[in-house]
Structure formats: C-alpha cells, structure tokens
Amino acid sequence: MKLSAVIGSPVAHSLSPAMHNAAYRALKIDSVYHFTAEKVEPEGLEVFINRARRDYHALAVTVPHKETILPCLDRLDAEAQAIGAVNTILIDNGTLTGYNTDSPGAIQVLKEHTSLKRCRVAVLGTGGTARAIIYGIMKEGAEAMVFGRNRENLKALESRFGCKALQWDEITIAPQAGIIINTTPIGREGEASPLPVNGIGASHIVFDVNYNLSGIPLLKDAGKKGATVIDGLELLLHQGALQFKLMTGLDAPVKVMREALKAAKENNKKQEKN
C-alpha cells in the first residue's frame, strides 16, 4: 500500500483525506493508494520525517510546516525553491523532494474569475501560502501589496519577490486593490474579518484560503457588499488535483474530488450539530 498523509497542526479538520480517497476509488486504485491525516507538532517534525522516509509514499504539508520543513528535505523543485515553501513531498527510496502546488492551484482559481495581468492584489499574511500566492500572481504580471505584522518577514518578502510590503496597521488601504486574498488564520474559527469591508464593492474579488463549516466572516461581509467571493475549498481542490497528479502520475478526477469535498463538509457540519 502506498500511504500518503496531510501533516500539520491542527489537522483533524482537514478534508484532504476525503478528497484524495474518493479520487482513488473513482479510478479504482484504492487497493494501491490510501490517504490519511497525521497531527505533527513543530517539535516532533524531525522525528516524524525520519519515520516518513520508511513508511510513506507522499505527504501534503499544511500549517505550520510549509517553510520550517525545508531543512528536512533532500531536494526542491525549481518553483518550490523560488517560493521558499512546500505543500507537497514525494518520497522515493527514502529521498524527500518538495513541491509547491499552492501557487499554480491559487492562480488557476483566480484565473477562472479574472485576468491577473496588471492587476493589483492585496495579500494578507506572510506565511508559506502567502509566499506561494505572491510568487504566482507576480509571475502572471500582477502587482502585489502584502500586509503583515512581522517586519522581518515583510522585508524578506519584499526582497525575495519585489512586492510592496505594508504594516498591518495600514490594512484599511487593502481595498485599493481589485483582488484581496486573506492567507492569515483570522476568521478560520469564526472571528471577525481581518479587515473592514467598507471600501469593498461589486468590482472586488475577495479570496480567503480558509474554510470552515459555518462560513468565513470576511467572505460573508464582502459578499453583502456585492463582491465576488472565493473560499478555501477552491484552493484545496485545485492544489489537491495537482498533488494527485504528482503522487500517482494520473490525471485527477476533479469533479469527483469536488463532490467529495462538498459531501465531507456537509457530513462534518451534521456531526458538529449532533
């Protein structure tokens, strides 16, 4: 059995196992492949990776490991190297190679709604997902405004990608961009939106990489203003389809994966009510 897992903390909420296992069943390869979730705390990452070299075929990587896992890897593909973060690892005879499907996945999601060339994009956050998105949108010819609290992280992003780095207390100017992307965890657990939506209107696209059972506050608020809103399930789907191709060598059954995500979300919602 070729075992894969999504690793992170927290990870119990992840819909990735449902999505990947549904795809395996659809292609009748579930006797060969299986996907699970492993909670891995930062202090246990190195120990887990040593075990993964023996026991796993591939890994999907989520918060908080997308950047900190890099020293544990043997190789990085060119895009992961340029981004400085990974969300996918293939394991071949104990050798770990890192990839990033967040970047092309996010670009695919955005290009379903608009052209990114010469578009101004506000990115909230400075973590691994933000890095992937900044890299991708600037590669497409967009201008990136990045908002964060950590000055060193902001300087590093500005130096690496040539984006405009702004302090979090300047967040009220984010609606000057036509696209706003939240990569912070703010709102994932139902907190208030990470920015006021006063300046957001029908011409805006608002994309939040988070998803939860009750909806994301930023998207709810922006939707009331008439903005086009995109939640994190779309990113999960598109980056997951690219992961599936890397992990199996087969084209992903995207429709099946989308339906599996919807079903898993609804099932979790029912369980939460009971």
Tab-separated table of C-alpha atoms in Angstrom:
chain	number	residue	atom	x	y	z
A	1	MET	CA	0.000	0.000	0.000
A	2	LYS	CA	1.275	3.468	-0.959
A	3	LEU	CA	0.348	5.574	2.052
A	4	SER	CA	0.123	9.383	1.913
A	5	ALA	CA	-0.859	11.871	4.611
A	6	VAL	CA	-1.543	15.524	5.204
A	7	ILE	CA	0.599	16.727	8.095
A	8	GLY	CA	0.103	19.816	10.226
A	9	SER	CA	-1.326	21.110	13.475
A	10	PRO	CA	-4.269	21.358	13.681
A	11	VAL	CA	-5.179	18.781	11.067
A	12	ALA	CA	-8.290	16.970	12.319
A	13	HIS	CA	-10.498	19.349	10.321
A	14	SER	CA	-8.734	18.575	7.032
A	15	LEU	CA	-10.883	17.428	4.109
A	16	SER	CA	-7.849	16.276	2.111
A	17	PRO	CA	-8.215	12.572	3.051
A	18	ALA	CA	-11.839	12.516	1.868
A	19	MET	CA	-10.886	14.249	-1.385
A	20	HIS	CA	-7.925	12.025	-2.245
A	21	ASN	CA	-9.510	8.741	-1.176
A	22	ALA	CA	-12.613	9.497	-3.274
A	23	ALA	CA	-10.326	10.056	-6.269
A	24	TYR	CA	-8.553	6.733	-5.623
A	25	ARG	CA	-11.899	4.920	-5.522
A	26	ALA	CA	-13.095	6.619	-8.699
A	27	LEU	CA	-10.019	5.441	-10.605
A	28	LYS	CA	-10.120	2.021	-8.915
A	29	ILE	CA	-6.641	2.417	-7.430
A	30	ASP	CA	-7.754	2.405	-3.780
A	31	SER	CA	-6.208	-1.022	-3.289
A	32	VAL	CA	-2.822	0.613	-4.000
A	33	TYR	CA	-3.174	4.136	-2.553
A	34	HIS	CA	-4.560	5.441	0.726
A	35	PHE	CA	-4.551	8.950	2.210
A	36	THR	CA	-4.784	9.859	5.891
A	37	ALA	CA	-4.069	12.760	8.275
A	38	GLU	CA	-1.250	12.989	10.831
A	39	LYS	CA	-1.108	15.664	13.503
A	40	VAL	CA	2.539	16.692	13.726
A	41	GLU	CA	3.621	19.375	16.183
A	42	PRO	CA	6.624	21.568	15.319
A	43	GLU	CA	8.801	19.921	17.965
A	44	GLY	CA	8.016	16.479	16.541
A	45	LEU	CA	8.563	17.280	12.863
A	46	GLU	CA	12.087	15.890	12.503
A	47	VAL	CA	11.168	12.606	14.226
A	48	PHE	CA	8.100	12.235	12.028
A	49	ILE	CA	10.070	12.898	8.841
A	50	ASN	CA	12.567	10.181	9.748
A	51	ARG	CA	9.664	7.744	10.074
A	52	ALA	CA	8.033	9.044	6.886
A	53	ARG	CA	11.141	8.146	4.888
A	54	ARG	CA	10.299	4.487	5.590
A	55	ASP	CA	6.527	4.454	5.893
A	56	TYR	CA	5.080	6.975	3.436
A	57	HIS	CA	4.787	7.394	-0.306
A	58	ALA	CA	3.984	11.131	-0.198
A	59	LEU	CA	2.966	13.963	2.129
A	60	ALA	CA	0.743	17.002	1.854
A	61	VAL	CA	2.015	19.787	4.115
A	62	THR	CA	-0.107	22.396	5.856
A	63	VAL	CA	0.258	24.934	8.686
A	64	PRO	CA	2.668	25.363	10.417
A	65	HIS	CA	5.230	23.348	8.437
A	66	LYS	CA	5.290	24.767	4.898
A	67	GLU	CA	8.508	26.707	5.473
A	68	THR	CA	10.060	25.022	8.506
A	69	ILE	CA	10.085	21.613	6.813
A	70	LEU	CA	12.565	22.740	4.142
A	71	PRO	CA	15.731	21.713	6.078
A	72	CYS	CA	14.303	18.179	6.379
A	73	LEU	CA	14.117	17.721	2.602
A	74	ASP	CA	16.729	16.350	0.243
A	75	ARG	CA	15.598	18.186	-2.890
A	76	LEU	CA	13.296	21.014	-4.006
A	77	ASP	CA	11.831	21.500	-7.447
A	78	ALA	CA	12.529	24.877	-9.101
A	79	GLU	CA	9.225	26.542	-8.143
A	80	ALA	CA	9.353	25.392	-4.520
A	81	GLN	CA	12.917	26.719	-4.343
A	82	ALA	CA	11.826	30.096	-5.743
A	83	ILE	CA	8.860	30.308	-3.367
A	84	GLY	CA	10.677	29.109	-0.263
A	85	ALA	CA	7.795	26.900	0.870
A	86	VAL	CA	6.384	23.465	0.037
A	87	ASN	CA	2.994	21.846	0.395
A	88	THR	CA	3.749	18.512	-1.294
A	89	ILE	CA	6.525	15.970	-0.736
A	90	LEU	CA	7.245	12.851	-2.760
A	91	ILE	CA	9.253	10.084	-1.101
A	92	ASP	CA	11.305	7.755	-3.279
A	93	ASN	CA	13.518	5.173	-1.558
A	94	GLY	CA	13.826	7.461	1.460
A	95	THR	CA	14.612	10.582	-0.566
A	96	LEU	CA	12.266	13.534	0.038
A	97	THR	CA	11.570	16.000	-2.788
A	98	GLY	CA	9.480	19.114	-2.121
A	99	TYR	CA	6.998	20.747	-4.488
A	100	ASN	CA	4.510	23.589	-4.271
A	101	THR	CA	1.049	23.154	-5.787
A	102	ASP	CA	-0.462	26.026	-3.778
A	103	SER	CA	0.905	28.552	-6.260
A	104	PRO	CA	-0.453	27.091	-9.533
A	105	GLY	CA	-3.610	25.996	-7.712
A	106	ALA	CA	-4.345	29.530	-6.495
A	107	ILE	CA	-3.604	31.012	-9.906
A	108	GLN	CA	-5.996	28.552	-11.522
A	109	VAL	CA	-8.725	29.583	-9.064
A	110	LEU	CA	-8.188	33.300	-9.704
A	111	LYS	CA	-7.968	32.981	-13.487
A	112	GLU	CA	-11.419	31.394	-13.500
A	113	HIS	CA	-12.666	34.849	-12.483
A	114	THR	CA	-10.285	37.425	-13.961
A	115	SER	CA	-7.018	38.157	-15.722
A	116	LEU	CA	-4.155	38.885	-13.367
A	117	LYS	CA	-2.013	40.888	-15.780
A	118	ARG	CA	-1.510	44.442	-14.483
A	119	CYS	CA	-3.982	43.729	-11.672
A	120	ARG	CA	-3.318	44.988	-8.148
A	121	VAL	CA	-3.627	42.298	-5.482
A	122	ALA	CA	-3.625	42.760	-1.702
A	123	VAL	CA	-2.272	39.711	0.149
A	124	LEU	CA	-2.916	39.492	3.883
A	125	GLY	CA	-0.248	37.464	5.692
A	126	THR	CA	3.380	36.464	5.207
A	127	GLY	CA	3.441	32.668	5.686
A	128	GLY	CA	4.023	29.795	3.290
A	129	THR	CA	0.688	30.113	1.479
A	130	ALA	CA	1.217	33.859	1.076
A	131	ARG	CA	4.654	33.195	-0.432
A	132	ALA	CA	3.160	30.776	-2.951
A	133	ILE	CA	0.418	33.186	-3.961
A	134	ILE	CA	2.718	36.216	-4.204
A	135	TYR	CA	5.093	34.256	-6.422
A	136	GLY	CA	2.255	33.074	-8.649
A	137	ILE	CA	0.432	36.368	-9.103
A	138	MET	CA	3.622	38.319	-9.809
A	139	LYS	CA	4.646	35.692	-12.347
A	140	GLU	CA	1.307	36.408	-14.052
A	141	GLY	CA	2.115	40.126	-14.213
A	142	ALA	CA	0.134	41.351	-11.198
A	143	GLU	CA	1.260	43.898	-8.616
A	144	ALA	CA	1.294	42.592	-5.041
A	145	MET	CA	0.677	44.605	-1.865
A	146	VAL	CA	1.482	42.432	1.171
A	147	PHE	CA	0.242	43.221	4.685
A	148	GLY	CA	1.764	41.683	7.812
A	149	ARG	CA	2.703	42.241	11.428
A	150	ASN	CA	6.244	40.854	11.388
A	151	ARG	CA	8.658	43.434	9.962
A	152	GLU	CA	11.391	40.892	9.248
A	153	ASN	CA	9.000	38.660	7.306
A	154	LEU	CA	7.754	41.637	5.312
A	155	LYS	CA	11.299	42.720	4.452
A	156	ALA	CA	12.156	39.161	3.396
A	157	LEU	CA	9.153	39.002	1.066
A	158	GLU	CA	9.895	42.415	-0.398
A	159	SER	CA	13.487	41.394	-1.050
A	160	ARG	CA	12.609	37.961	-2.471
A	161	PHE	CA	9.687	38.871	-4.729
A	162	GLY	CA	9.835	42.639	-5.254
A	163	CYS	CA	6.348	43.100	-3.811
A	164	LYS	CA	5.214	46.140	-1.825
A	165	ALA	CA	5.375	45.366	1.917
A	166	LEU	CA	2.994	47.197	4.259
A	167	GLN	CA	2.421	47.098	8.002
A	168	TRP	CA	-0.797	45.577	9.329
A	169	ASP	CA	-1.965	48.946	10.675
A	170	GLU	CA	-2.227	50.089	7.041
A	171	ILE	CA	-4.768	47.332	6.269
A	172	THR	CA	-7.543	49.842	5.579
A	173	ILE	CA	-5.948	50.630	2.190
A	174	ALA	CA	-6.234	46.995	1.037
A	175	PRO	CA	-9.454	47.746	-0.916
A	176	GLN	CA	-7.346	49.916	-3.247
A	177	ALA	CA	-6.521	46.547	-4.828
A	178	GLY	CA	-9.055	44.849	-7.078
A	179	ILE	CA	-8.321	41.446	-5.528
A	180	ILE	CA	-7.941	40.817	-1.792
A	181	ILE	CA	-6.546	37.481	-0.593
A	182	ASN	CA	-6.504	36.500	3.078
A	183	THR	CA	-3.851	33.891	3.904
A	184	THR	CA	-3.888	34.505	7.679
A	185	PRO	CA	-5.849	32.204	10.015
A	186	ILE	CA	-8.006	35.165	11.104
A	187	GLY	CA	-11.620	34.133	10.601
A	188	ARG	CA	-10.975	30.415	10.394
A	189	GLU	CA	-12.509	29.860	13.814
A	190	GLY	CA	-15.308	32.362	13.303
A	191	GLU	CA	-13.539	35.542	14.457
A	192	ALA	CA	-14.320	38.888	12.853
A	193	SER	CA	-12.996	39.757	9.385
A	194	PRO	CA	-9.269	40.617	9.256
A	195	LEU	CA	-10.079	43.972	7.644
A	196	PRO	CA	-13.027	46.377	7.450
A	197	VAL	CA	-15.044	45.877	4.263
A	198	ASN	CA	-16.236	49.491	3.951
A	199	GLY	CA	-14.257	50.061	0.759
A	200	ILE	CA	-15.153	46.738	-0.840
A	201	GLY	CA	-17.767	46.673	-3.596
A	202	ALA	CA	-19.091	44.759	-6.578
A	203	SER	CA	-15.881	45.194	-8.590
A	204	HIS	CA	-13.755	43.360	-5.991
A	205	ILE	CA	-12.730	39.721	-5.823
A	206	VAL	CA	-12.179	38.525	-2.245
A	207	PHE	CA	-10.460	35.176	-1.772
A	208	ASP	CA	-9.889	33.574	1.639
A	209	VAL	CA	-7.699	30.474	1.778
A	210	ASN	CA	-9.525	29.279	4.918
A	211	TYR	CA	-12.641	27.161	5.047
A	212	ASN	CA	-14.858	26.077	7.918
A	213	LEU	CA	-18.308	24.631	8.474
A	214	SER	CA	-20.150	27.862	9.196
A	215	GLY	CA	-18.523	30.117	6.606
A	216	ILE	CA	-15.715	32.686	6.653
A	217	PRO	CA	-16.576	36.120	8.148
A	218	LEU	CA	-14.548	38.080	5.561
A	219	LEU	CA	-16.388	36.377	2.702
A	220	LYS	CA	-19.781	36.829	4.341
A	221	ASP	CA	-19.133	40.545	4.857
A	222	ALA	CA	-17.654	41.082	1.377
A	223	GLY	CA	-20.491	39.138	-0.231
A	224	LYS	CA	-23.008	41.513	1.347
A	225	LYS	CA	-21.146	44.341	-0.395
A	226	GLY	CA	-21.593	42.609	-3.763
A	227	ALA	CA	-18.020	41.351	-4.146
A	228	THR	CA	-17.169	38.087	-5.878
A	229	VAL	CA	-16.096	35.757	-3.059
A	230	ILE	CA	-13.991	32.578	-3.197
A	231	ASP	CA	-13.395	30.295	-0.234
A	232	GLY	CA	-10.536	27.977	0.594
A	233	LEU	CA	-12.253	24.850	-0.703
A	234	GLU	CA	-11.473	26.016	-4.240
A	235	LEU	CA	-7.773	26.263	-3.425
A	236	LEU	CA	-7.886	22.917	-1.629
A	237	LEU	CA	-9.466	21.332	-4.695
A	238	HIS	CA	-7.134	22.773	-7.335
A	239	GLN	CA	-3.882	22.333	-5.413
A	240	GLY	CA	-5.111	18.843	-4.457
A	241	ALA	CA	-5.692	17.887	-8.075
A	242	LEU	CA	-2.114	18.896	-8.866
A	243	GLN	CA	-0.904	16.927	-5.831
A	244	PHE	CA	-2.830	13.889	-7.041
A	245	LYS	CA	-1.040	14.040	-10.402
A	246	LEU	CA	2.355	14.254	-8.675
A	247	MET	CA	1.556	11.439	-6.246
A	248	THR	CA	0.023	8.974	-8.718
A	249	GLY	CA	1.105	10.073	-12.195
A	250	LEU	CA	-2.588	10.081	-13.184
A	251	ASP	CA	-4.901	12.933	-14.136
A	252	ALA	CA	-7.097	13.855	-11.189
A	253	PRO	CA	-10.871	13.251	-11.394
A	254	VAL	CA	-11.614	16.854	-10.411
A	255	LYS	CA	-15.403	16.527	-10.480
A	256	VAL	CA	-15.256	13.558	-8.098
A	257	MET	CA	-12.884	15.418	-5.795
A	258	ARG	CA	-15.135	18.485	-5.719
A	259	GLU	CA	-18.175	16.374	-4.825
A	260	ALA	CA	-16.189	14.574	-2.120
A	261	LEU	CA	-15.208	17.903	-0.561
A	262	LYS	CA	-18.812	19.102	-0.523
A	263	ALA	CA	-20.036	15.826	0.977
A	264	ALA	CA	-17.305	15.768	3.631
A	265	LYS	CA	-18.033	19.369	4.603
A	266	GLU	CA	-21.756	18.658	4.935
A	267	ASN	CA	-21.079	15.491	6.923
A	268	ASN	CA	-18.813	17.383	9.316
A	269	LYS	CA	-21.479	20.058	9.687
A	270	LYS	CA	-24.074	17.423	10.672
A	271	GLN	CA	-21.687	15.834	13.168
A	272	GLU	CA	-20.979	19.225	14.721
A	273	LYS	CA	-24.718	19.802	15.281
A	274	ASN	CA	-25.216	16.379	16.940
